[in-house]
Amino acid sequence: MIDVINAAALLGNFLVIPGLTYGSQLALGALGVTLVYSVLRFSNFAHGETMAFGAMLTILVTWGLQALGVSIQPLPTALLALPFGIIGTIAFTLLIDRSVYAYHRQRKASPVVFLIVSIGVMFVMGGLIRFIIGPNDQIFFDGARFIISARDFKRMTGLEEGLAIRMTQAVTILTAIVIVILLFWFLNHTRTGKSMRAYSDNENLALLSGINPQRVVMITWILVATLATIAGTLYGLDKSFKPFVYMQLLLPIFASAIVGGVGNPLGAIAGGYVIAFSELILTFAYKKVIQYLTPDGIEIESLMQILGTDYKIAVSFIILVIVLVVRPTGLFQGKTL
Amino acid sequence: MTPLAAFRTYRTPILFSVMACMLMGVGLLQSWGVALTILNMCLISAIMALGVNMQWGYAGLFNVGIMGFAALGGLAGVLVSMPPVSDAWQAGGLGIGLGLLITFATVMLCLWLWPQINAWRSRYWIICAVILTGYWLLRVWFDPGVDAIESINPSVTGYLGGLGLPIVLSWPVGGLFAAGVAFVIGKIALGLRSDYLAIATLGISEIIIFFIKNEEWLTRGVKNVNGLPRPVPFEVDLQQAIWFQDLATRVGLDLNDASSIFVKLCYAGLFLLVLAILLWFSETALKSPWGRMMRAIRDNEVAAAAMGKDVTWQHLRIFVLGSAVIGMAGAMLTTLDGQFTPVSYQPLRFTFLIWVMVILGGSGNNWGAVLGGFFIWFFWIQAEPIGLWFIDTLTAGMDPNSAIKAHLLEGAAHMRLMTVGLILLIALRYAPEGLIPERKRL
């Protein structure tokens, strides 16, 4: 019996908690992509860089606060800097929209043209980020490292395996829950949110009933910039900030949005967790777990790993392919914003 | 005729002569060796741009995976031309062969099984079970084979090697590799929403690169494959050949320079030949009824479908064709480099730069794509010195030890990223038709 609990703790430590954390980050990212898709009707390739941009601004403010000696122990200072990062990112995104996207929107360009434009934006942003903060790793985490460390857990329960909860993981999951609740409340219960949904559902009908399209677009970018900054900062806190990594996050984020059904916020959240857990489940080495669950004396030679960790990126692609083949409309088809 | 109208009429020859003058300028000011190096890369870029232009210009398909297809071409260069490593074949060939056989059998079994059980409730579980069993069997045979191969003389070989055939053969083979992958991807993503193809190709190109970096038994991974055979003579051999020494003295060049220029000219001749053949085919195809159909599909899919054209099938065909051209160019690039370095495949350089070439050159126009390939490559190479010079001049008044100056100089390297993005944005806004617009046809 104790072996089963040990195995469960092991899985919880290396699979469930990291999966929830990574899933929350992906879900927040995919929500941004989905919002752009359903309101502005294109796949925003610049989303990864928007996340990096938001995270960068937050890091810069965090450094400033740290230099001033401000801190909110045991929480990371970055949380305090987050609002500044969000405001900066909103301003920047609106500027980009005004100077770049607005023109093509006016000409009613096709979604593919928008997609290429977003790639151009991605490069400009990427260049700017690398110019300002450099291409290297930046660690900006401070505050307490663990809420429960593995050693404490072992002492409390007397188990062999520790179940650690890191501060960043807890912060990530809680923030994601709060943000998602706020977002859904906004979309479903406020006038602005309803007008956004109406606009995404049927543009012409929305325009006829007097909804101001410019306002809807602006609100969308504000939401997208907010979500992107939060997702980017949480990811940076949890792993580390490296501009290049955010470009690679694009694929899992798109996969999450498509798995859930593009344009469907609920789907984006579900998709985020599906992708995160699949990645971890397929690349986890089950050797120790199986050792706990099998009778003593059985030696397992291999790592019992389905896929090498190098192929993490392939997992989201495989799931994307499966969804495109089996159910191109995603898990939650038919429901949009 | 006003000058502007004259420019419009003779746009293509004028722009191409400007390009020629720029290359000449490099030849006269820097050196002819440099000019020829740039020219060779321009030719390869032009071929890649032609392939992308087929997909985007003829059919409106957005392929973000150019890097992956080019890398497949490069892989073909290794697999065709390198000598086989017989020890590795003996040690692990059986395991690898069985593994590939099992993969093939599993895929075939799934494809055969699927229509049979399509009505069953448990169909997904059955397919899943088949795939997992196949995968497990594959690992059982494959892993020991891989270990055996990689342990044989890892510092020199550690991989299976190639077939030892002439490297020029790898150009069509690279095209075939890319076409095969493009077929699978197209089959999955075409016929759905247009941006799914973009996302799917983005994914597959990343995975191809990961595959090439990690599967050392096939590609040597990050250890690179050096010393690929060449389709042209080596400089050293030329320098010892008597006829070449005579030639060099007659032209009045130093023997070293002459041999290097001669080799580069040989490459340029080969590439030019390929480019000319491809251009001829593309132009003929565009003028044919088939080209007309492709344009009809691009401009109005619904109307073309109403006329009885199978839009998805035609999209698949052109996607495969364009990817094959890109794969071929990838193989040519590896041939020119003489080595296969997986880390050198960067999306900016291999995917988006090619995109800028097509869009700036003129999507839908083959000559435009070729010109774009030349122009953009030329500036890509010259941008770094220009950027450095620019920052240097800008910060000339600053203290040479100041942190700001150091930061700016360091940042100049990332200016390329931004410049590519800016060019893309500006071209899409102010010159969406490109330098040589698509010809209006009646």
XYZ file of N, CA and C in Angstrom, chain B residues 269-361:
279
model
N 27.726 27.801 -62.870
C 27.198 27.242 -64.114
C 26.155 26.167 -63.828
N 26.477 25.269 -62.893
C 25.526 24.201 -62.550
C 24.210 24.768 -62.036
N 24.330 25.733 -61.097
C 23.116 26.296 -60.494
C 22.298 27.047 -61.534
N 23.028 27.765 -62.395
C 22.338 28.544 -63.422
C 21.541 27.622 -64.333
N 22.143 26.484 -64.629
C 21.461 25.509 -65.477
C 20.152 25.056 -64.819
N 20.241 24.697 -63.534
C 19.040 24.248 -62.827
C 17.998 25.354 -62.809
N 18.468 26.565 -62.481
C 17.535 27.690 -62.400
C 16.857 27.911 -63.746
N 17.645 27.851 -64.818
C 17.076 28.101 -66.143
C 16.023 27.047 -66.485
N 16.344 25.778 -66.201
C 15.373 24.717 -66.501
C 14.086 24.939 -65.712
N 14.255 25.239 -64.403
C 13.068 25.430 -63.557
C 12.247 26.619 -64.036
N 12.960 27.695 -64.389
C 12.256 28.906 -64.838
C 11.475 28.605 -66.107
N 12.128 27.862 -67.010
C 11.456 27.552 -68.265
C 10.193 26.741 -67.995
N 10.333 25.733 -67.120
C 9.164 24.914 -66.799
C 8.068 25.764 -66.157
N 8.474 26.611 -65.178
C 7.459 27.390 -64.463
C 6.737 28.335 -65.406
N 7.520 29.009 -66.269
C 6.892 29.967 -67.181
C 5.931 29.258 -68.120
N 6.374 28.110 -68.655
C 5.510 27.354 -69.560
C 4.253 26.908 -68.819
N 4.441 26.443 -67.585
C 3.294 25.965 -66.821
C 2.312 27.092 -66.545
N 2.857 28.287 -66.243
C 1.976 29.412 -65.923
C 1.145 29.814 -67.130
N 1.750 29.671 -68.342
C 1.026 30.075 -69.551
C 0.016 29.025 -69.981
N 0.195 27.810 -69.487
C -0.643 26.705 -69.957
C -2.034 26.790 -69.329
N -2.966 25.985 -69.812
C -4.297 25.940 -69.182
C -4.208 25.627 -67.690
N -3.191 24.821 -67.324
C -3.035 24.478 -65.925
C -2.763 25.721 -65.083
N -1.886 26.603 -65.613
C -1.576 27.835 -64.897
C -2.811 28.703 -64.749
N -3.601 28.730 -65.801
C -4.834 29.523 -65.757
C -5.752 28.979 -64.664
N -5.816 27.651 -64.594
C -6.677 27.039 -63.584
C -6.184 27.389 -62.173
N -4.834 27.312 -61.998
C -4.302 27.621 -60.672
C -4.657 29.046 -60.266
N -4.524 29.984 -61.211
C -4.856 31.377 -60.874
C -6.330 31.517 -60.555
N -7.163 30.783 -61.329
C -8.606 30.840 -61.070
C -8.908 30.347 -59.658
N -8.232 29.260 -59.271
C -8.467 28.718 -57.930
C -8.008 29.713 -56.872
N -6.829 30.314 -57.125
C -6.292 31.252 -56.140
C -7.225 32.437 -55.961
N -7.738 32.962 -57.109
C -8.513 34.193 -57.020
C -9.932 33.962 -56.523
N -10.484 32.812 -56.811
C -11.827 32.547 -56.306
C -12.053 31.047 -56.212
N -11.825 30.546 -55.010
C -11.910 29.093 -54.831
C -13.305 28.560 -55.100
N -14.287 29.326 -54.650
C -15.661 28.831 -54.779
C -16.042 28.725 -56.253
N -15.694 29.777 -57.010
C -16.049 29.762 -58.432
C -15.332 28.621 -59.147
N -14.047 28.428 -58.802
C -13.291 27.357 -59.457
C -13.894 25.997 -59.114
N -14.309 25.854 -57.863
C -14.922 24.585 -57.468
C -16.229 24.382 -58.221
N -16.946 25.490 -58.422
C -18.214 25.392 -59.143
C -17.995 24.971 -60.591
N -16.805 25.316 -61.142
C -16.496 24.895 -62.512
C -16.000 23.455 -62.551
N -16.033 22.791 -61.431
C -15.684 21.379 -61.426
C -14.222 21.101 -61.148
N -13.487 22.118 -60.637
C -12.084 21.866 -60.305
C -11.982 21.350 -58.872
N -11.171 20.347 -58.680
C -10.965 19.813 -57.341
C -9.913 20.664 -56.634
N -10.374 21.639 -55.863
C -9.466 22.641 -55.299
C -8.425 21.998 -54.385
N -8.876 21.126 -53.477
C -7.945 20.547 -52.510
C -6.868 19.728 -53.207
N -7.254 18.963 -54.204
C -6.298 18.128 -54.937
C -5.280 18.999 -55.666
N -5.743 20.065 -56.303
C -4.806 20.945 -57.009
C -3.874 21.641 -56.022
N -4.430 22.041 -54.883
C -3.584 22.646 -53.851
C -2.501 21.666 -53.413
N -2.909 20.410 -53.215
C -1.953 19.399 -52.774
C -0.848 19.256 -53.810
N -1.228 19.222 -55.090
C -0.230 19.040 -56.145
C 0.783 20.173 -56.158
N 0.280 21.388 -56.103
C 1.201 22.523 -56.202
C 2.040 22.625 -54.933
N 1.458 22.247 -53.809
C 2.220 22.290 -52.558
C 3.381 21.298 -52.610
N 3.096 20.097 -53.108
C 4.142 19.084 -53.217
C 5.212 19.532 -54.203
N 4.777 20.086 -55.318
C 5.711 20.529 -56.359
C 6.632 21.637 -55.825
N 6.029 22.635 -55.191
C 6.822 23.739 -54.658
C 7.807 23.247 -53.608
N 7.353 22.348 -52.735
C 8.241 21.834 -51.691
C 9.390 21.053 -52.310
N 9.114 20.330 -53.406
C 10.181 19.586 -54.066
C 11.260 20.539 -54.559
N 10.839 21.671 -55.113
C 11.832 22.645 -55.591
C 12.660 23.159 -54.418
N 11.989 23.419 -53.281
C 12.724 23.894 -52.106
C 13.716 22.827 -51.636
N 13.261 21.562 -51.618
C 14.150 20.490 -51.196
C 15.375 20.402 -52.096
N 15.143 20.569 -53.379
C 16.241 20.530 -54.336
C 17.241 21.646 -54.029
N 16.712 22.829 -53.794
C 17.593 23.952 -53.474
C 18.359 23.667 -52.185
N 17.697 23.014 -51.234
C 18.378 22.660 -49.986
C 19.557 21.746 -50.246
N 19.353 20.758 -51.137
C 20.445 19.844 -51.468
C 21.574 20.593 -52.170
N 21.218 21.538 -53.036
C 22.244 22.302 -53.735
C 23.060 23.134 -52.764
N 22.357 23.669 -51.750
C 23.053 24.487 -50.761
C 24.090 23.651 -50.006
N 23.678 22.440 -49.613
C 24.620 21.566 -48.908
C 25.784 21.204 -49.820
N 25.501 21.006 -51.092
C 26.569 20.713 -52.043
C 27.572 21.853 -52.097
N 27.044 23.064 -52.147
C 27.919 24.235 -52.231
C 28.749 24.378 -50.954
N 28.086 24.164 -49.803
C 28.795 24.298 -48.528
C 29.837 23.210 -48.355
N 29.557 22.021 -48.928
C 30.465 20.897 -48.746
C 30.352 20.278 -47.374
N 29.352 20.691 -46.586
C 29.148 20.097 -45.269
C 27.691 20.239 -44.884
N 27.286 19.400 -43.941
C 25.898 19.409 -43.483
C 25.894 19.738 -42.007
N 25.401 20.932 -41.665
C 25.444 21.397 -40.282
C 24.027 21.690 -39.804
N 23.430 20.740 -39.065
C 22.035 20.914 -38.645
C 21.782 22.198 -37.858
N 22.758 22.666 -37.064
C 22.477 23.867 -36.255
C 22.331 25.112 -37.108
N 22.818 25.053 -38.356
C 22.757 26.267 -39.173
C 21.352 26.527 -39.697
N 20.434 25.570 -39.511
C 19.078 25.800 -40.011
C 18.284 26.645 -39.033
N 18.160 27.911 -39.356
C 17.432 28.852 -38.512
C 16.200 29.335 -39.283
N 15.045 29.411 -38.592
C 13.839 29.827 -39.316
C 13.988 31.193 -39.988
N 14.689 32.103 -39.341
C 14.805 33.443 -39.928
C 15.499 33.381 -41.277
N 16.584 32.636 -41.309
C 17.397 32.586 -42.507
C 16.751 31.724 -43.591
N 16.098 30.631 -43.194
C 15.637 29.667 -44.183
C 14.157 29.759 -44.494
N 13.368 30.333 -43.605
C 11.947 30.412 -43.929
C 11.549 31.833 -44.266
N 11.834 32.737 -43.347
C 11.238 34.052 -43.485
C 11.999 34.921 -44.472
N 13.280 34.696 -44.562
C 14.043 35.450 -45.557
C 13.540 35.102 -46.962
N 13.273 33.834 -47.185
C 12.761 33.405 -48.488
C 11.396 34.042 -48.751
N 10.610 34.131 -47.693
C 9.307 34.780 -47.830
C 9.444 36.219 -48.258
N 10.384 36.914 -47.626
C 10.585 38.316 -47.994
C 11.001 38.400 -49.464
N 11.852 37.459 -49.889
C 12.277 37.458 -51.293
C 11.067 37.382 -52.222
N 10.156 36.461 -51.908
C 9.003 36.262 -52.796
C 8.089 37.477 -52.764
N 7.812 37.983 -51.572
C 6.849 39.074 -51.475
C 7.426 40.359 -52.052
N 8.683 40.611 -51.746
C 9.286 41.831 -52.268
C 9.517 41.723 -53.772
N 9.895 40.536 -54.231
C 10.172 40.369 -55.656
C 8.924 40.470 -56.498
